[in-house]
Tab-separated table of C-alpha atoms and ligand atoms in Angstrom:
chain	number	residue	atom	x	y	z
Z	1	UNK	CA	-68.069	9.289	17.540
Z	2	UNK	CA	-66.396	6.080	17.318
Z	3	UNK	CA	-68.507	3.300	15.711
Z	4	UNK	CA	-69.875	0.332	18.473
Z	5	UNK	CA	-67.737	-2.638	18.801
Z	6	UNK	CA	-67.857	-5.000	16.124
Z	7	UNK	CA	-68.297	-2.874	13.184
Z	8	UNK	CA	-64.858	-3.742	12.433
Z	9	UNK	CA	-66.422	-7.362	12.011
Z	10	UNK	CA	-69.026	-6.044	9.844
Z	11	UNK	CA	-66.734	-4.338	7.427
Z	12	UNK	CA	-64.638	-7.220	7.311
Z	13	UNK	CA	-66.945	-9.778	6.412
Z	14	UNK	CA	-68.686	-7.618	4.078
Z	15	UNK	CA	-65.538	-6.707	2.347
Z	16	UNK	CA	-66.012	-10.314	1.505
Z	17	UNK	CA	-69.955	-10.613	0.852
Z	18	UNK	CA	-69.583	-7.572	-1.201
Z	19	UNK	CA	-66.676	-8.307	-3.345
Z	20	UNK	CA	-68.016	-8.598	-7.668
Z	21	UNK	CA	-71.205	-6.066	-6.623
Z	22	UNK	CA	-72.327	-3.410	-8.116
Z	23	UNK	CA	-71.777	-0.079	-6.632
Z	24	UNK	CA	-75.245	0.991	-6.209
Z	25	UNK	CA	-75.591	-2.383	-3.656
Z	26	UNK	CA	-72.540	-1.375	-2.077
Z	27	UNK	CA	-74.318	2.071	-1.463
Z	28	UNK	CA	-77.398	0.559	-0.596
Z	29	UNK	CA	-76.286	-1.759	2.148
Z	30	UNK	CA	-74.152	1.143	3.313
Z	31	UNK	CA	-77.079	3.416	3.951
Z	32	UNK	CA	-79.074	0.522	5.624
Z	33	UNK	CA	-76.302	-0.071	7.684
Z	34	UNK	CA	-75.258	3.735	8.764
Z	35	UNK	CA	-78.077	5.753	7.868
Z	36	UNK	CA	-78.295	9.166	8.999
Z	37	UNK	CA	-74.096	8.594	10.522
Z	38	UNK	CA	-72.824	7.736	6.944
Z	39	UNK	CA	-71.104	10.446	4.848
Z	40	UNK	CA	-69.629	10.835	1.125
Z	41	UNK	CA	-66.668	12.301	0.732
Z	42	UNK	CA	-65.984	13.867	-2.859
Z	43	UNK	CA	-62.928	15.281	-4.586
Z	44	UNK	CA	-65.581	16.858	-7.377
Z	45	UNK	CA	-63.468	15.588	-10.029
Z	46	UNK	CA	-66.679	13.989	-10.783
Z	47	UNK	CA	-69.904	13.497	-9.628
Z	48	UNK	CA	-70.845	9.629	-10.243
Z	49	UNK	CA	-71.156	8.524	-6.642
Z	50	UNK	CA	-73.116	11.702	-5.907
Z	51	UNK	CA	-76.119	10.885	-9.120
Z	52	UNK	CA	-75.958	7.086	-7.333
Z	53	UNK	CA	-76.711	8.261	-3.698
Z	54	UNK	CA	-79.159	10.094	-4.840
Z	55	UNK	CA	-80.713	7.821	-6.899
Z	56	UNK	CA	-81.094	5.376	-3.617
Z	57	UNK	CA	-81.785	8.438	-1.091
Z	58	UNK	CA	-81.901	12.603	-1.181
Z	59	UNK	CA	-80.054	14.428	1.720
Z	60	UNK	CA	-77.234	12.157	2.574
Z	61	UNK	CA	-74.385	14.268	3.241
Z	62	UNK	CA	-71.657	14.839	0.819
Z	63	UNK	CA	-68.323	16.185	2.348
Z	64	UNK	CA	-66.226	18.242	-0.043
Z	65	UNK	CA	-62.816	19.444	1.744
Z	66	UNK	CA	-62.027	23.292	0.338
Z	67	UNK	CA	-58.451	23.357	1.218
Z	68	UNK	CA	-57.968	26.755	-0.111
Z	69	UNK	CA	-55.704	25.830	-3.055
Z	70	UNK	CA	-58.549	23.980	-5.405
Z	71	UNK	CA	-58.804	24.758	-9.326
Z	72	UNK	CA	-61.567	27.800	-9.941
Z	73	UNK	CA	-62.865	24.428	-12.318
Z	74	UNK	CA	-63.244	22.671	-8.988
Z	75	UNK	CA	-64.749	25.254	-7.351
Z	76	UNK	CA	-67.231	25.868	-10.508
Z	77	UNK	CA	-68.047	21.960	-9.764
Z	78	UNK	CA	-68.996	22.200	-6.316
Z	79	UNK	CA	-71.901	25.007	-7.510
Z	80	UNK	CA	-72.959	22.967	-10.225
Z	81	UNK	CA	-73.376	19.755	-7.984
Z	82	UNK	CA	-75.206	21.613	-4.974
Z	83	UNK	CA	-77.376	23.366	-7.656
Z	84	UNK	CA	-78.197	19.647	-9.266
Z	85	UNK	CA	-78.368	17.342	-6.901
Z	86	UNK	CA	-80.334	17.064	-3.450
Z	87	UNK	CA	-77.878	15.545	-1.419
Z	88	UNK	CA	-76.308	17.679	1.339
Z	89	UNK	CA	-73.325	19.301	0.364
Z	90	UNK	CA	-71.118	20.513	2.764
Z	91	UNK	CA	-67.724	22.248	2.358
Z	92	UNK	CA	-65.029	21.588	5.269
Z	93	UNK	CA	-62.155	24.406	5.425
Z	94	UNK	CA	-58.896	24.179	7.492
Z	95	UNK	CA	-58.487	25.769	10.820
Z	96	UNK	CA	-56.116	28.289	9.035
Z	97	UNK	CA	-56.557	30.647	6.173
Z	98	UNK	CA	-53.997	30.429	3.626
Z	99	UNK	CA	-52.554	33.810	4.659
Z	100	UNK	CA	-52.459	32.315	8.533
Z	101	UNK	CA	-50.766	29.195	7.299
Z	102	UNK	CA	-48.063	31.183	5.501
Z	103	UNK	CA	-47.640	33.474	8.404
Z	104	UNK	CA	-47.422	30.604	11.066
Z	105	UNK	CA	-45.358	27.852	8.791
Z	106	UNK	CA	-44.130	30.195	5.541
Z	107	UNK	CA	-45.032	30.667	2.398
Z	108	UNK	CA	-45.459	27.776	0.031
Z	109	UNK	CA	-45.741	24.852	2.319
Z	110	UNK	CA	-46.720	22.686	-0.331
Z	111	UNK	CA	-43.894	22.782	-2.054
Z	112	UNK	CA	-41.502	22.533	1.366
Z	113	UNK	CA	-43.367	20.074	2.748
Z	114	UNK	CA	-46.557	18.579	1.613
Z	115	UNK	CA	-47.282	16.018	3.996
Z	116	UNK	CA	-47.708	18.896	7.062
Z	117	UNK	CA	-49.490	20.869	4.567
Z	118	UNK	CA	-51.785	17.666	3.684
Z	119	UNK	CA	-52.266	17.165	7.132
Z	120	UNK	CA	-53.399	21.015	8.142
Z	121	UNK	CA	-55.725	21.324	4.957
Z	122	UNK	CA	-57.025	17.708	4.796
Z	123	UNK	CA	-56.765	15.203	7.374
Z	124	UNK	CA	-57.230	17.232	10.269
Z	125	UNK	CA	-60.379	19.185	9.116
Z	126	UNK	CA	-61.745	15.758	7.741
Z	127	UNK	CA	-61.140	13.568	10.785
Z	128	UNK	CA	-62.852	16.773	12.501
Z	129	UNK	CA	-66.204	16.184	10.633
Z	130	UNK	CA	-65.748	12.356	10.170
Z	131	UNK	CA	-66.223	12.320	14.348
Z	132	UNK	CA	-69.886	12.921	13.718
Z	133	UNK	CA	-70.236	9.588	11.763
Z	134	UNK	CA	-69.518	5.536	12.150
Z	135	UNK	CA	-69.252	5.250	8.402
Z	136	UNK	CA	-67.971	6.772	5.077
Z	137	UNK	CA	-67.608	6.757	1.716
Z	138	UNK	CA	-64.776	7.487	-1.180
Z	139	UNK	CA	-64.535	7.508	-4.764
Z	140	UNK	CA	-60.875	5.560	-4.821
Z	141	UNK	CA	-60.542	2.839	-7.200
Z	142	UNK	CA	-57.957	0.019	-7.701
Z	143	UNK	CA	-56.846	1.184	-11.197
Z	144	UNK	CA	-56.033	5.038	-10.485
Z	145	UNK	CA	-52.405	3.857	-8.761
Z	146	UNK	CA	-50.027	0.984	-7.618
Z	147	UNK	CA	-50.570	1.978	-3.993
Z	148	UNK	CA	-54.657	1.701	-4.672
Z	149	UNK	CA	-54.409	-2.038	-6.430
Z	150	UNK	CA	-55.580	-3.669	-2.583
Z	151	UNK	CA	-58.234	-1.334	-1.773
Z	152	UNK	CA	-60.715	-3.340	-0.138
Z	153	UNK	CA	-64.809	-2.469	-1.265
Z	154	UNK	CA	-65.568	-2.054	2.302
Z	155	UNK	CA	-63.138	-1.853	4.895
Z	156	UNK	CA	-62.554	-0.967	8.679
Z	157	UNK	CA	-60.548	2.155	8.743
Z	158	UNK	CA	-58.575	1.698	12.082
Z	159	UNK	CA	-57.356	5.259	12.194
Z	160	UNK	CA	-60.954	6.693	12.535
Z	161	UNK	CA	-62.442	3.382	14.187
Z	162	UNK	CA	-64.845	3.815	11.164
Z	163	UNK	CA	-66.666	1.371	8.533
Z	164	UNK	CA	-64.925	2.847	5.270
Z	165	UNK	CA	-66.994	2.332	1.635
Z	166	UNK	CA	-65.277	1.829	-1.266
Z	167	UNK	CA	-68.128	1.620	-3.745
Z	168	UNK	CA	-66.145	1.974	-6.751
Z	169	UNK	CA	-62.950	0.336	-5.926
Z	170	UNK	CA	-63.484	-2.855	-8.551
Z	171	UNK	CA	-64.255	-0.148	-11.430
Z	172	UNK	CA	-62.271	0.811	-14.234
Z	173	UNK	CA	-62.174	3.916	-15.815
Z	174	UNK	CA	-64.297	2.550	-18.642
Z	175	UNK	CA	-66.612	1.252	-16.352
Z	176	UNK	CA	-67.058	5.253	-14.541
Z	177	UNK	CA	-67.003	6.576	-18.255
Z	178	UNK	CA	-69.826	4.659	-19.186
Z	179	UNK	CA	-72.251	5.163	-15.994
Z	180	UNK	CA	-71.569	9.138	-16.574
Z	181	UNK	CA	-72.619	8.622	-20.293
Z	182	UNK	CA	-75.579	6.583	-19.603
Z	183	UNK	CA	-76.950	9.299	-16.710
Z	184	UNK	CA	-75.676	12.553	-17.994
Z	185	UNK	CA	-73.473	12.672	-14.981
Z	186	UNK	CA	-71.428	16.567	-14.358
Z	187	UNK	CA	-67.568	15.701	-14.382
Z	188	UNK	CA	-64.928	18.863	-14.053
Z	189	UNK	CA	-64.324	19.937	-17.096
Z	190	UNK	CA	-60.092	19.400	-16.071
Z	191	UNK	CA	-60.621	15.993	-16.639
Z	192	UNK	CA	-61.365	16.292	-20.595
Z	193	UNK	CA	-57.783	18.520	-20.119
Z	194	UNK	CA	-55.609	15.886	-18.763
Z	195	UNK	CA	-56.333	15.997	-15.043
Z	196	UNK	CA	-58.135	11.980	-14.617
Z	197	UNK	CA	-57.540	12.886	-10.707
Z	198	UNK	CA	-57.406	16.680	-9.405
Z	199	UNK	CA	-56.616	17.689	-6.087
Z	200	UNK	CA	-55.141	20.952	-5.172
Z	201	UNK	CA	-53.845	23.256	-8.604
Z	202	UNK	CA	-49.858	23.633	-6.785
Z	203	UNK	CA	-49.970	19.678	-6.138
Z	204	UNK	CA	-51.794	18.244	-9.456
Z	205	UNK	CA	-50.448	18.491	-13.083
Z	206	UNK	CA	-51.802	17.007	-16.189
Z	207	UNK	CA	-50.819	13.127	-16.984
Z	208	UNK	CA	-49.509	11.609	-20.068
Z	209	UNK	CA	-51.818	8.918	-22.259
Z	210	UNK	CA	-51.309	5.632	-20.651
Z	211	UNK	CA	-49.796	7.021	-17.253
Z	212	UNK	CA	-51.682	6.564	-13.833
Z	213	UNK	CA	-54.569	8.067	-13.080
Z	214	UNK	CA	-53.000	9.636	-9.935
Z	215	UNK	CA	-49.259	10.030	-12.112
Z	216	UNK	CA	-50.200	13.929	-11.900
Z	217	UNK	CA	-50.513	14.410	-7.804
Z	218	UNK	CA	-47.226	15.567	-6.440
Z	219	UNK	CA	-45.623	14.712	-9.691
Z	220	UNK	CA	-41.859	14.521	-9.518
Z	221	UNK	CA	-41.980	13.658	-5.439
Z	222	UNK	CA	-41.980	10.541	-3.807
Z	223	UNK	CA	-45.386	11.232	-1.931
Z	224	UNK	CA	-48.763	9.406	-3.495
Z	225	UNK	CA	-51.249	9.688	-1.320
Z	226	UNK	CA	-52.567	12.991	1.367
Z	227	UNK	CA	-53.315	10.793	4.055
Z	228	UNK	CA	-56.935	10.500	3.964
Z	229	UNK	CA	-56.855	6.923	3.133
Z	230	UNK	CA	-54.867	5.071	5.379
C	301	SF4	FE1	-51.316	21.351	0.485
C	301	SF4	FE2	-50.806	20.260	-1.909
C	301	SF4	FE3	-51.816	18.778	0.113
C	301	SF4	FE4	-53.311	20.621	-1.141
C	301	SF4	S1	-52.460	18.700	-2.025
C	301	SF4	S2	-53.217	20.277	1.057
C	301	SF4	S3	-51.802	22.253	-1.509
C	301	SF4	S4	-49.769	19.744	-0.001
């Protein structure tokens, strides 16, 4: 499903509107706008958007990509968060099986070539469920990397024709810390070890004090981002 013309206009202008708010409005006008075709997506490194959804309303969906190659701390997450919280979890998996992948492209694609192997185990199987909506949400923020320091709180995400929500992109790491003292919120325990952003264990390594959040994802290799967000 594409979203109707002129929801491009709409997440322009409230890219604007919405610029110094709070995350919980951000949510909020997000789920009056898009309500029931409005998804989270989560990386489970924590759960902060998650406790705010659900603080506003209970069974929005909550997209959680298993790519096959996740930390078992990750994976320990995602049973701790469905068990918690009432929002709709849902767990999208690749086309291919690990074994499959190896078989069709080789062992170890990651390390060969990440971007294909991105594209298989993420962007594919997410653009896949995204079709069902005309709006979504991530948990990026402008202080994780250099290539994040534009992201726009709302935006229109021309590769999917989709309204794309930002909620936290104005908030600092202090700022996340303090909401998930203040409401108790479940974070994976990898990121009291080093990991401040986990993806997949063969792509994510710990980071140094005062590095990047995101200094650990394909450490050592020019790529930055998976390709979710465009
Ligand atoms: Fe593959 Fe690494 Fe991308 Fe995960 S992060 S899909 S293992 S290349």
């Amino acid at each position: 499903m594409s979203a109707p013309p002129g929801y491009a206009d709409v997440a322009h202008r409230a890219a604007i509107d919405l610029e110094g708010a709070e995350p919980q409005e951000i949510l909020a006008w997000a789920l009056d706008a898009f309500h029931p075709r409005f998804a989270l997506t989560t990386s489970l490194g924590d759960a902060v958007l998650i406790d705010m959804v659900s603080t506003l309303r209970a069974a929005i969906p909550v997209l959680f990509l298993d790519t096959g190659y996740h930390f078992a701390e990750t994976m320990g997450m995602r049973a701790a968060v469905a068990a918690r919280y009432p929002s709709r979890l849902l767990t999208i998996t690749p086309r291919l099986t690990r074994d499959e992948q190896d078989v069709l492209y080789g062992p170890r694609l990651h390390d060969r070539d990440p971007d294909l192997c991105c594209r298989l185990r993420k962007v594919v199987p997410l653009d896949e469920t995204l079709s069902q909506y005309v709006a979504w949400a991530s948990g990026i923020r402008r202080d994780e990397s250099e290539a994040r320091r534009a992201v726009k709180v709302v935006d229109w995400d021309a590769q999917r024709d989709m309204v794309k929500v930002n909620p936290l992109a104005a908030w600092s790491q202090e700022d996340v810390d303090r909401y998930i003292a203040e409401r108790g919120v479940l974070v994976n325990p990898l990121v009291d070890a080093g990991y401040p952003s986990i993806g997949c264990a063969p792509c994510t390594q710990a980071v140094a004090v005062g590095e990047d959040a995101r200094a650990g994802r394909w450490a050592g290799r020019p790529k930055v981002e998976c390709g979710l967000h465009a």
